[in-house]
Coordinates of C-alpha atoms in Angstrom, one line a residue:
X1 CA 0.0 0.1 0.0
X2 CA 1.6 3.4 -1.0
X3 CA 1.9 6.1 1.3
X4 CA -0.2 9.2 0.8
X5 CA 1.5 12.7 0.4
X6 CA 1.0 13.7 3.8
X7 CA 2.7 10.6 5.3
X8 CA 5.6 11.3 2.7
X9 CA 6.1 14.8 4.1
X10 CA 5.9 13.7 7.4
X11 CA 8.7 11.1 7.2
X12 CA 10.9 13.6 5.3
X13 CA 10.2 16.3 7.6
X14 CA 11.0 14.2 10.7
X15 CA 14.7 14.1 9.7
X16 CA 15.2 16.7 7.0
X17 CA 18.3 16.7 4.9
X18 CA 21.0 19.0 3.6
X19 CA 18.3 19.9 0.7
X20 CA 15.7 21.0 3.0
X21 CA 17.2 22.0 6.3
X22 CA 16.3 25.8 6.8
X23 CA 19.9 26.5 8.2
X24 CA 21.1 26.1 4.6
X25 CA 18.4 27.6 2.7
X26 CA 20.1 31.2 3.0
X27 CA 23.4 30.3 1.7
X28 CA 23.9 32.3 -1.3
X29 CA 25.5 31.3 -4.5
X30 CA 28.8 33.2 -3.8
X31 CA 29.4 31.1 -0.5
X32 CA 28.6 28.0 -2.4
X33 CA 31.2 28.6 -4.9
X34 CA 33.8 29.3 -2.4
X35 CA 32.9 26.5 -0.2
X36 CA 33.4 24.3 -3.4
X37 CA 36.7 25.7 -4.1
X38 CA 37.6 24.5 -0.3
X39 CA 35.9 21.2 -0.6
X40 CA 36.2 20.0 -4.1
X41 CA 39.2 17.8 -3.6
X42 CA 38.9 17.2 0.0
X43 CA 38.7 13.3 0.8
X44 CA 38.8 11.5 4.2
X45 CA 38.7 7.8 4.5
X46 CA 35.8 6.3 5.8
X47 CA 37.8 3.8 7.9
X48 CA 39.7 6.6 9.6
X49 CA 36.9 9.2 10.4
X50 CA 33.5 7.6 9.3
X51 CA 31.3 10.5 10.4
X52 CA 33.4 13.2 8.9
X53 CA 34.0 11.2 5.9
X54 CA 30.5 11.0 4.9
X55 CA 29.5 14.6 6.4
X56 CA 32.3 16.0 3.8
X57 CA 30.5 14.1 0.9
X58 CA 27.1 14.9 2.0
X59 CA 28.0 18.7 1.9
X60 CA 29.8 18.2 -1.3
X61 CA 26.5 16.8 -2.7
X62 CA 24.5 19.5 -1.4
X63 CA 26.7 22.2 -2.9
X64 CA 26.8 20.5 -6.2
X65 CA 22.7 20.4 -6.2
X66 CA 22.6 23.9 -5.2
X67 CA 24.7 25.0 -8.1
X68 CA 22.5 23.1 -10.5
X69 CA 24.9 20.0 -10.8
X70 CA 22.2 17.4 -10.1
X71 CA 24.0 14.4 -11.6
X72 CA 27.1 14.9 -9.8
X73 CA 25.3 15.7 -6.7
X74 CA 23.3 12.3 -7.2
X75 CA 26.7 10.5 -7.5
X76 CA 28.0 12.2 -4.3
X77 CA 25.0 10.9 -2.5
X78 CA 25.3 7.4 -3.7
X79 CA 29.1 7.5 -2.7
X80 CA 27.9 8.2 0.8
X81 CA 25.6 5.0 0.7
X82 CA 28.6 2.9 -0.8
X83 CA 30.3 3.8 2.3
X84 CA 27.5 3.8 4.8
X85 CA 24.5 2.1 3.2
X86 CA 22.3 3.2 6.2
X87 CA 23.5 6.8 6.0
X88 CA 20.1 8.9 7.1
X89 CA 21.0 12.0 5.6
X90 CA 22.3 10.9 2.2
X91 CA 19.0 8.7 1.8
X92 CA 17.0 11.8 2.7
X93 CA 19.0 13.7 0.3
X94 CA 18.1 11.2 -2.5
X95 CA 14.4 11.1 -1.4
X96 CA 14.0 14.8 -2.1
X97 CA 16.1 14.8 -5.2
X98 CA 14.2 11.8 -6.7
X99 CA 10.9 13.6 -5.8
X100 CA 11.9 16.8 -7.5
X101 CA 12.8 15.1 -10.6
X102 CA 9.7 13.0 -10.5
X103 CA 11.6 9.7 -10.6
X104 CA 8.8 8.0 -8.5
X105 CA 10.1 4.5 -8.4
X106 CA 13.4 5.5 -7.0
X107 CA 11.7 8.1 -4.9
X108 CA 9.5 5.4 -3.4
X109 CA 12.2 2.9 -2.7
X110 CA 14.3 5.5 -1.0
X111 CA 11.2 6.7 1.1
X112 CA 10.7 3.2 2.3
X113 CA 14.2 2.9 3.4
X114 CA 14.1 6.3 5.0
X115 CA 11.0 5.2 6.9
X116 CA 12.5 2.2 8.3
X117 CA 15.7 3.8 9.1
X118 CA 14.0 6.1 11.4
X119 CA 11.7 3.5 12.8
X120 CA 14.8 1.4 13.8
X121 CA 16.3 4.3 15.8
X122 CA 19.8 2.8 15.7
X123 CA 21.8 5.2 17.8
X124 CA 24.9 5.0 15.5
X125 CA 23.1 6.2 12.5
X126 CA 21.1 8.7 14.5
X127 CA 24.3 10.1 16.0
X128 CA 26.0 10.4 12.7
X129 CA 22.8 12.1 11.2
X130 CA 23.0 14.7 13.9
X131 CA 26.7 15.0 13.6
X132 CA 26.4 15.5 9.9
X133 CA 23.8 18.2 10.3
X134 CA 26.2 20.0 12.8
X135 CA 29.0 19.8 10.3
X136 CA 27.0 21.3 7.5
X137 CA 25.7 24.1 9.5
X138 CA 29.2 25.0 11.1
X139 CA 30.9 24.8 7.7
X140 CA 28.8 28.3 6.9
X141 CA 28.8 29.7 10.4
X142 CA 32.6 28.9 11.4
X143 CA 33.6 32.5 11.3
X144 CA 30.4 34.1 12.8
X145 CA 29.1 34.4 16.5
X146 CA 26.4 31.7 16.1
X147 CA 26.2 28.5 17.9
X148 CA 23.0 27.1 16.2
X149 CA 24.8 23.9 15.3
X150 CA 25.6 23.2 19.1
X151 CA 22.3 21.5 19.5
X152 CA 22.8 18.8 16.9
X153 CA 26.4 17.9 17.9
X154 CA 25.3 17.9 21.5
X155 CA 22.5 15.5 20.5
X156 CA 25.0 13.2 18.7
X157 CA 27.0 13.1 22.0
X158 CA 23.9 12.1 23.8
X159 CA 22.7 9.5 21.4
X160 CA 26.3 8.1 20.7
X161 CA 26.8 7.4 24.4
X162 CA 24.7 4.3 23.8
X163 CA 27.2 2.9 21.2
X164 CA 30.5 1.3 21.5
X165 CA 31.8 3.1 18.2
X166 CA 35.1 4.6 18.0
X167 CA 33.2 7.6 16.6
X168 CA 32.4 8.8 20.0
X169 CA 35.8 10.7 19.6
X170 CA 34.6 12.5 16.6
X171 CA 31.5 13.7 18.2
X172 CA 32.9 14.7 21.6
X173 CA 35.8 16.5 19.9
X174 CA 33.3 18.6 17.7
X175 CA 31.1 19.3 20.7
X176 CA 34.3 20.3 22.8
X177 CA 34.9 22.8 19.8
X178 CA 31.5 24.0 20.3
X179 CA 32.0 24.7 24.0
X180 CA 35.4 26.3 23.4
X181 CA 34.0 28.8 20.9
X182 CA 31.2 29.6 23.5
X183 CA 33.7 30.2 26.1
X184 CA 35.8 32.3 24.0
X185 CA 32.7 34.4 23.6
X186 CA 31.8 34.6 27.1
X187 CA 35.5 35.5 28.3
X188 CA 35.5 38.3 25.4
X189 CA 32.3 39.6 26.5
X190 CA 33.5 39.7 30.4
X191 CA 30.9 37.3 31.6
X192 CA 30.8 36.6 35.3
X193 CA 33.8 34.5 36.7
X194 CA 31.4 31.9 38.0
X195 CA 30.0 31.3 34.4
X196 CA 33.2 31.5 32.6
X197 CA 34.8 28.8 35.0
X198 CA 31.8 26.4 34.6
X199 CA 32.0 27.1 30.8
X200 CA 35.9 26.0 30.9
X201 CA 35.1 23.0 32.9
X202 CA 32.7 21.6 30.5
X203 CA 34.8 22.1 27.5
X204 CA 37.9 20.8 29.1
X205 CA 36.3 17.8 30.3
X206 CA 34.9 16.9 26.7
X207 CA 38.5 17.4 25.2
X208 CA 40.0 15.4 28.1
X209 CA 37.5 12.3 27.2
X210 CA 38.7 12.5 23.7
X211 CA 42.4 12.2 24.9
X212 CA 41.4 9.1 26.9
X213 CA 39.8 7.2 23.9
X214 CA 42.7 4.9 23.0
X215 CA 41.3 4.0 19.5
X216 CA 40.5 7.8 18.8
X217 CA 42.3 9.3 15.8
X218 CA 45.8 10.7 16.9
X219 CA 45.0 14.1 15.4
X220 CA 41.8 14.3 17.4
X221 CA 43.7 13.4 20.7
X222 CA 46.6 15.8 19.8
X223 CA 44.2 18.6 19.1
X224 CA 42.3 18.1 22.1
X225 CA 45.5 18.7 24.1
X226 CA 45.9 21.9 22.2
X227 CA 42.4 23.3 23.0
X228 CA 42.8 22.4 26.6
X229 CA 46.0 24.3 26.5
X230 CA 44.1 27.3 24.9
X231 CA 41.5 27.2 27.5
X232 CA 44.1 27.5 30.2
X233 CA 45.9 30.3 28.5
X234 CA 42.7 32.2 28.2
X235 CA 42.5 32.9 32.0
X236 CA 45.8 32.3 34.0
X237 CA 43.6 31.4 37.0
X238 CA 42.4 28.1 35.3
X239 CA 43.8 24.8 36.0
X240 CA 43.0 21.4 34.7
X241 CA 42.6 20.1 38.2
X242 CA 39.4 22.2 38.3
X243 CA 37.6 20.5 35.2
X244 CA 39.3 16.9 35.8
X245 CA 39.3 16.5 39.6
X246 CA 40.1 12.8 39.2
X247 CA 43.2 13.3 37.2
X248 CA 45.3 14.9 39.9
X249 CA 48.6 14.5 38.0
X250 CA 47.2 17.0 35.5
X251 CA 46.7 19.7 38.0
X252 CA 50.1 21.3 37.5
X253 CA 50.1 21.1 33.8
X254 CA 50.5 24.6 32.0
X255 CA 49.6 25.5 28.5
X256 CA 53.1 24.9 27.3
X257 CA 52.8 21.2 28.9
X258 CA 49.4 20.7 26.7
X259 CA 51.0 21.7 23.4
X260 CA 54.2 19.5 24.0
X261 CA 51.7 16.6 24.5
X262 CA 50.1 17.5 21.3
X263 CA 53.3 17.5 19.4
X264 CA 54.4 14.4 21.0
X265 CA 51.3 12.7 19.4
X266 CA 51.3 14.3 15.9
X267 CA 54.3 16.3 15.1
X268 CA 53.5 15.8 11.3
X269 CA 50.0 16.9 11.0
X270 CA 49.4 20.3 9.4
X271 CA 46.5 21.3 11.7
X272 CA 48.5 20.3 14.9
X273 CA 51.6 22.3 13.8
X274 CA 49.9 25.4 12.8
X275 CA 47.6 25.6 16.1
X276 CA 50.7 25.0 18.4
X277 CA 52.6 27.6 16.2
X278 CA 49.9 30.3 16.8
X279 CA 50.0 29.6 20.6
X280 CA 54.0 29.6 20.7
X281 CA 53.7 33.2 19.1
X282 CA 51.6 34.2 22.1
X283 CA 54.0 32.8 24.4
X284 CA 56.9 34.7 22.5
X285 CA 58.6 31.6 21.4
X286 CA 59.0 33.4 17.8
X287 CA 61.8 31.1 16.3
X288 CA 60.1 27.9 16.8
X289 CA 56.7 29.1 16.0
X290 CA 58.0 30.5 12.6
X291 CA 59.5 26.9 12.1
X292 CA 56.2 25.1 12.6
X293 CA 54.4 27.4 10.6
X294 CA 56.6 26.7 7.8
X295 CA 56.3 23.1 8.2
X296 CA 52.7 23.1 8.2
X297 CA 52.5 25.2 5.1
X298 CA 54.7 22.8 3.3
X299 CA 52.3 20.0 4.1
X300 CA 49.1 22.0 3.2
X301 CA 47.9 25.5 2.2
X302 CA 45.9 27.0 4.8
X303 CA 44.2 30.3 5.6
X304 CA 44.8 29.7 9.5
X305 CA 48.5 29.4 9.2
X306 CA 49.0 32.5 6.7
X307 CA 46.7 34.6 9.0
X308 CA 48.7 33.6 12.4
X309 CA 52.0 33.8 10.4
X310 CA 51.1 37.4 9.6
X311 CA 50.3 37.7 13.4
X312 CA 53.6 36.3 14.3
X313 CA 55.4 39.0 12.2
X314 CA 53.2 41.7 13.7
X315 CA 54.1 40.4 17.2
X316 CA 57.7 40.5 16.5
X317 CA 57.5 44.2 15.0
X318 CA 55.8 45.4 18.2
X319 CA 57.9 43.5 20.7
X320 CA 59.9 46.0 22.5
X321 CA 62.0 43.3 24.2
X322 CA 63.5 42.4 20.8
X323 CA 66.5 44.0 19.5
X324 CA 65.0 45.1 16.1
X325 CA 66.0 48.2 14.3
X326 CA 63.7 50.4 12.0
X327 CA 64.8 48.4 8.9
X328 CA 64.0 45.1 10.5
X329 CA 60.8 46.3 11.9
X330 CA 59.6 47.4 8.5
X331 CA 60.6 44.2 7.0
X332 CA 58.5 42.4 9.5
X333 CA 55.6 44.5 8.9
X334 CA 55.8 44.1 5.2
X335 CA 56.1 40.2 5.8
X336 CA 52.9 40.6 8.0
X337 CA 51.1 42.7 5.3
X338 CA 51.8 39.8 2.7
X339 CA 50.6 37.0 5.0
X340 CA 47.3 38.7 5.6
X341 CA 46.8 39.4 1.9
X342 CA 47.2 35.8 1.2
X343 CA 44.7 34.8 4.2
X344 CA 42.3 37.2 2.6
X345 CA 42.8 35.3 -0.7
X346 CA 41.2 32.1 1.1
X347 CA 38.2 34.1 2.4
X348 CA 37.1 37.6 3.6
X349 CA 37.3 37.7 7.2
X350 CA 36.8 40.9 9.5
X351 CA 40.1 40.0 11.5
X352 CA 42.3 40.0 8.6
X353 CA 41.1 43.2 7.1
X354 CA 41.5 44.9 10.5
X355 CA 45.0 43.5 11.2
X356 CA 46.0 44.4 7.6
X357 CA 44.6 47.8 8.3
X358 CA 46.6 48.2 11.3
X359 CA 49.8 47.0 9.5
X360 CA 49.1 49.8 6.9
X361 CA 48.7 52.1 9.7
X362 CA 52.1 51.4 11.2
X363 CA 53.6 51.5 7.8
X364 CA 52.5 55.1 7.5
X365 CA 49.8 54.4 4.8
X366 CA 46.7 55.9 6.3
X367 CA 44.4 55.7 3.4
X368 CA 44.9 52.1 2.8
X369 CA 44.4 51.4 6.6
X370 CA 40.9 53.3 6.7
X371 CA 40.1 51.4 3.5
X372 CA 40.8 47.9 5.2
X373 CA 38.9 49.0 8.4
X374 CA 35.9 49.9 6.3
X375 CA 35.9 46.5 4.6
X376 CA 36.4 45.0 7.9
X377 CA 33.0 46.1 9.3
X378 CA 31.3 44.9 6.3
X379 CA 32.3 41.4 6.7
X380 CA 29.9 38.9 8.3
X381 CA 32.7 36.6 9.5
X382 CA 33.9 38.0 12.9
X383 CA 34.3 35.1 15.1
X384 CA 37.2 35.0 17.7
X385 CA 38.1 38.6 17.3
X386 CA 37.2 41.7 19.2
X387 CA 35.6 43.7 16.6
X388 CA 35.7 46.8 19.0
X389 CA 39.4 46.9 18.5
X390 CA 38.8 47.8 14.7
X391 CA 36.8 50.8 15.7
X392 CA 39.5 52.0 18.3
X393 CA 42.3 51.5 15.4
X394 CA 40.2 53.2 12.9
X395 CA 39.7 56.1 15.3
X396 CA 43.3 56.5 16.1
X397 CA 44.2 56.3 12.1
X398 CA 41.7 59.4 11.6
X399 CA 43.1 61.1 14.4
X400 CA 46.5 61.0 13.0
X401 CA 44.9 62.0 9.6
X402 CA 43.5 65.2 11.0
X403 CA 40.0 64.0 10.9
X404 CA 38.8 64.6 14.4
X405 CA 35.3 64.4 13.7
X406 CA 35.5 60.9 12.1
X407 CA 37.7 59.8 14.9
X408 CA 35.0 60.6 17.5
X409 CA 32.6 58.7 15.3
X410 CA 34.6 55.6 15.5
X411 CA 35.5 55.8 19.4
X412 CA 31.6 56.2 19.7
X413 CA 31.4 52.9 17.8
X414 CA 33.9 51.4 19.9
X415 CA 31.7 51.9 22.9
X416 CA 28.7 50.8 21.0
X417 CA 30.3 47.5 19.9
X418 CA 31.5 46.8 23.2
X419 CA 28.1 47.0 24.7
X420 CA 26.9 44.8 22.2
X421 CA 29.5 42.0 23.0
X422 CA 28.7 42.4 26.7
X423 CA 25.1 41.9 25.9
X424 CA 25.6 38.7 23.7
X425 CA 27.9 37.5 26.7
X426 CA 24.8 38.2 28.9
X427 CA 22.5 36.4 26.8
X428 CA 24.9 33.3 26.5
X429 CA 25.6 33.5 30.2
X430 CA 21.8 33.2 30.9
X431 CA 21.5 30.3 28.6
X432 CA 24.5 28.7 30.1
X433 CA 23.3 29.2 33.8
X434 CA 20.1 27.8 33.0
X435 CA 22.0 24.5 31.3
X436 CA 19.6 24.9 28.2
X437 CA 19.8 22.0 26.2
X438 CA 19.0 21.0 22.5
X439 CA 16.2 22.6 20.3
X440 CA 13.9 20.7 18.0
X441 CA 16.3 18.4 16.1
X442 CA 13.5 16.6 14.2
X443 CA 13.4 13.0 14.9
X444 CA 11.1 13.3 17.8
X445 CA 8.1 15.0 16.3
X446 CA 5.7 12.3 15.9
X447 CA 2.0 13.1 15.9
X448 CA 0.7 9.7 16.0
X449 CA 2.0 9.1 19.5
X450 CA -0.7 11.6 20.7
X451 CA -4.5 11.3 20.8
X452 CA -5.0 14.4 18.7
X453 CA -8.1 14.7 16.5
X454 CA -7.4 15.7 12.9
X455 CA -11.0 15.5 11.7
X456 CA -13.6 18.3 11.7
X457 CA -15.8 18.4 14.7
X458 CA -19.0 20.8 15.2
X459 CA -17.9 23.5 17.6
X460 CA -14.1 23.1 17.4
X461 CA -11.3 24.5 15.4
X462 CA -9.1 21.7 13.8
X463 CA -5.6 22.9 13.8
X464 CA -4.2 19.7 12.2
X465 CA -6.1 20.6 9.1
X466 CA -3.1 23.0 8.2
X467 CA -0.7 19.8 8.1
X468 CA -2.7 18.4 5.0
X469 CA -1.3 19.7 1.9
X470 CA 1.0 22.1 3.4
X471 CA 4.8 22.3 2.9
X472 CA 8.0 23.4 4.7
X473 CA 8.4 26.6 2.5
X474 CA 5.0 28.0 3.4
X475 CA 5.2 31.8 4.0
X476 CA 2.0 33.6 5.2
X477 CA 0.4 36.1 3.0
X478 CA -0.2 39.3 5.3
X479 CA -2.5 42.1 4.3
X480 CA -1.8 46.0 5.0
X481 CA -2.5 46.9 8.6
X482 CA -2.3 50.1 10.7
X483 CA 1.4 50.6 12.0
X484 CA 2.2 48.7 15.2
X485 CA 4.7 49.1 17.9
X486 CA 5.9 45.5 17.7
X487 CA 7.4 43.6 15.0
X488 CA 5.4 40.3 15.5
X489 CA 2.0 39.7 17.1
X490 CA 3.1 36.9 18.9
X491 CA 6.1 34.6 19.6
X492 CA 5.3 30.9 20.2
X493 CA 7.3 28.9 22.9
X494 CA 6.9 24.9 22.4
X495 CA 8.9 21.8 23.0
X496 CA 10.5 20.0 20.0
X497 CA 8.2 17.1 20.7
X498 CA 5.2 19.4 19.7
X499 CA 7.0 20.9 16.6
X500 CA 4.5 19.8 13.9
X501 CA 1.3 20.6 16.0
X502 CA 2.9 24.0 16.8
X503 CA 3.7 24.7 13.0
X504 CA 0.0 23.9 12.0
X505 CA -1.1 26.1 14.8
X506 CA 0.9 29.0 13.7
X507 CA -0.2 28.7 10.1
X508 CA -3.9 28.5 11.1
X509 CA -3.5 31.6 13.1
X510 CA -1.9 33.5 10.5
X511 CA -4.0 32.4 7.7
X512 CA -7.3 33.0 9.5
X513 CA -6.5 36.1 11.3
X514 CA -3.9 38.2 9.3
X515 CA -1.4 38.2 12.2
X516 CA 2.2 37.8 12.3
X517 CA 4.0 35.0 14.4
X518 CA 7.4 34.4 15.3
X519 CA 8.4 30.6 15.2
X520 CA 11.9 29.4 15.6
X521 CA 13.6 28.3 12.3
X522 CA 11.4 30.3 10.3
X523 CA 11.9 33.7 11.8
X524 CA 15.0 33.5 13.7
X525 CA 18.0 35.6 12.5
X526 CA 20.8 33.5 11.1
X527 CA 24.0 34.3 12.7
X528 CA 22.6 34.8 16.0
X529 CA 22.6 32.3 19.1
X530 CA 19.5 30.6 19.9
X531 CA 19.4 32.5 23.2
X532 CA 19.9 35.7 21.7
X533 CA 17.0 35.0 19.0
X534 CA 14.7 34.2 22.0
X535 CA 15.5 37.3 24.1
X536 CA 15.1 39.7 21.0
X537 CA 12.1 38.2 19.3
X538 CA 10.1 38.0 22.7
X539 CA 11.0 41.6 23.2
X540 CA 9.7 42.4 19.7
X541 CA 6.4 40.2 20.0
X542 CA 3.1 41.7 21.5
X543 CA 2.3 38.3 23.1
X544 CA 4.1 35.3 23.9
X545 CA 2.1 31.8 23.5
X546 CA 3.4 29.2 25.6
X547 CA 2.4 25.7 24.6
X548 CA 2.4 23.7 27.9
X549 CA 2.8 20.0 27.8
X550 CA 4.5 17.6 30.0
X551 CA 7.4 17.7 27.5
X552 CA 7.5 21.6 27.5
X553 CA 8.2 21.5 31.2
X554 CA 11.3 19.3 30.9
X555 CA 12.6 21.2 28.0
X556 CA 15.3 23.6 29.1
X557 CA 14.8 26.1 26.2
X558 CA 11.1 26.1 27.1
X559 CA 12.1 27.1 30.5
X560 CA 14.3 29.9 29.3
X561 CA 11.5 31.3 27.0
X562 CA 8.9 31.1 29.8
X563 CA 11.5 33.1 32.3
X564 CA 12.1 35.6 29.5
X565 CA 8.5 36.3 29.0
X566 CA 7.6 36.1 32.7
X567 CA 10.4 39.0 33.2
X568 CA 8.5 41.0 30.1
X569 CA 5.2 40.4 31.9
X570 CA 6.6 42.4 34.7
X571 CA 6.5 45.5 32.4
X572 CA 3.4 44.5 30.1
X573 CA 0.9 41.9 30.0
X574 CA 2.3 39.6 27.4
X575 CA 1.9 35.7 28.1
X576 CA -1.0 33.7 26.5
X577 CA -0.8 30.1 28.2
X578 CA -2.2 27.3 26.0
X579 CA -2.3 23.8 27.7
X580 CA -2.0 21.2 24.7
X581 CA -1.7 18.3 26.9
X582 CA -2.7 18.0 30.6
X583 CA 0.1 18.8 33.0
X584 CA 0.7 20.9 36.1
X585 CA 0.8 24.5 35.5
X586 CA 4.5 26.0 36.0
X587 CA 4.6 28.6 38.8
X588 CA 5.1 31.4 36.3
X589 CA 1.8 31.1 34.9
X590 CA -0.3 29.3 37.5
X591 CA -2.1 32.4 38.5
X592 CA -3.1 33.4 34.6
X593 CA -6.1 32.2 32.8
X594 CA -5.1 29.6 30.4
X595 CA -6.8 27.7 27.4
X596 CA -7.2 24.1 27.2
X597 CA -6.8 22.0 23.8
X598 CA -9.2 19.1 23.4
X599 CA -7.5 16.5 21.6
X600 CA -5.4 19.2 19.9
X601 CA -8.4 21.1 19.0
X602 CA -9.7 24.4 20.3
X603 CA -13.3 25.4 21.2
X604 CA -14.5 28.1 18.8
X605 CA -15.1 30.6 21.6
X606 CA -11.4 30.0 22.8
X607 CA -10.2 30.4 19.2
X608 CA -11.7 33.9 18.9
X609 CA -10.5 34.9 22.5
X610 CA -6.9 34.1 21.2
X611 CA -7.5 36.0 18.1
X612 CA -8.6 39.2 19.9
X613 CA -5.7 38.7 22.4
X614 CA -3.2 39.0 19.3
X615 CA -4.3 41.8 17.4
X616 CA -2.3 44.9 18.4
X617 CA -4.7 47.3 16.9
X618 CA -8.1 45.8 18.0
X619 CA -10.5 47.6 20.1
X620 CA -11.9 44.5 21.5
X621 CA -10.9 43.9 25.1
X622 CA -10.6 40.3 26.4
X623 CA -11.4 40.0 29.9
X624 CA -9.7 37.8 32.5
X625 CA -7.4 35.9 29.7
X626 CA -4.2 37.7 30.7
X627 CA -2.5 38.3 34.3

């Protein structure tokens, strides 16, 4: 018996794939072409790194498909399945590809296979799928202050704990990297010491786990030591004993000790060499750092090696402890300029433009310096760099040029950027303090597990009628209205378990009442963290709808959303509680009137009460609904 179209959509929608993930839908053609140049010849042996090997090929297939090379894309997805015949994402990609090409026989075969894979819920294949998604998202976010991929790699680690696979090292290492990036932003934003110390312990603990897996790839063990060293170097008060109380012998380890451990494991790996070299630069071991950079570049061209070799030359030029005359100093600055220019040929990064501008400034070329600073602030890629420094440098350059007004503008920008960095750190700090977990990852959204009614009943509104015939690309058609103070009429908070019902509910509201909702994935800003999106969008929404279920009470992000909404309610009435499934009301809303759903449907009176409560410009007053 053939599945109907609704069932097909639900099966594909449960997991998604590279061709449907919303995080990849805004990648433009220029980004695709640059990524292809980086990934075109990259190949990793499946026997060495199974997850990474398949992730690279799936990503190559996605890029080829998006650049209209469908035949080559299909070959890449088939290549993945030759290596891993139960690869969920490759199967999903082929399902979508075949359906879009109307190759219905192949489509049905792949869809049946995908259905079985999802039903089996094999932890190895699920963990690979989540790690693959994290890898794809991170590839396009690696130089921006964004952590949307973190939820997926965390899920891979959690599910992978059930397996005995050596791939645990891959998943643990990638999650450690995400935690390391978060720690960097917390420290840069001057988050509270209690938060940064807890952040350090979590990141270090995951890297330490990798070093203890004897069958882990040697480069992963070496790199884990490097990142533990970087975490220690970031704040001198840190010790590995704080993060690893059971490993007393590590308590006295310095960053240098960690870097030496890495080199003792893999002194021939280009990434290990350039990472250690960049850290030795900060430790002022310039000659050794230069040698390691050269060894790394002999093995592999690299943006990182060229950028940090430029920083090495710049550091030597500015180090007053070195006996460097004016001629030698100028030669070092010219070498730094060359390295930053080479790095920019790999990709356009804020930090490289800013540092290149600073070198021009030191060389006396103020006009070129200003041009580079201007290019820097236009870059989207600004991770692991204090962008406020660019405005400070820019201001100093303009001041030297006699541009006092322009200099003051840049100094003001520096203050604004520092405030923004602190705000970002505060949001991350709040999310970290509340131990917020994964957002909706797709596999758990199964409507059949609940007693919802999808048929029409007199006196009720059938929310699930919106599921039939709908598609993931749905965008509401809004009609002109009077200007309103809030960007959205409502923000909706829900557990990932209730994703499908909530999407149908939002569609129903928007189509029926011409209101604007804010729902994760569709409306979140790319490049911002989940916590930032939540805080910003609740502030910009007239009401916050809380979809309350037993699962939402256990969901860390739902708790965070509820707390943010409760804080906003102290200033204005905004919370609309909707009990989708019976449970105890949380303390934050137990004194508020709430609406109950009956088998996933609304009584007509309740439906229209919701309408009147959401409309920003309505004259209707709803009694007793809020606060």
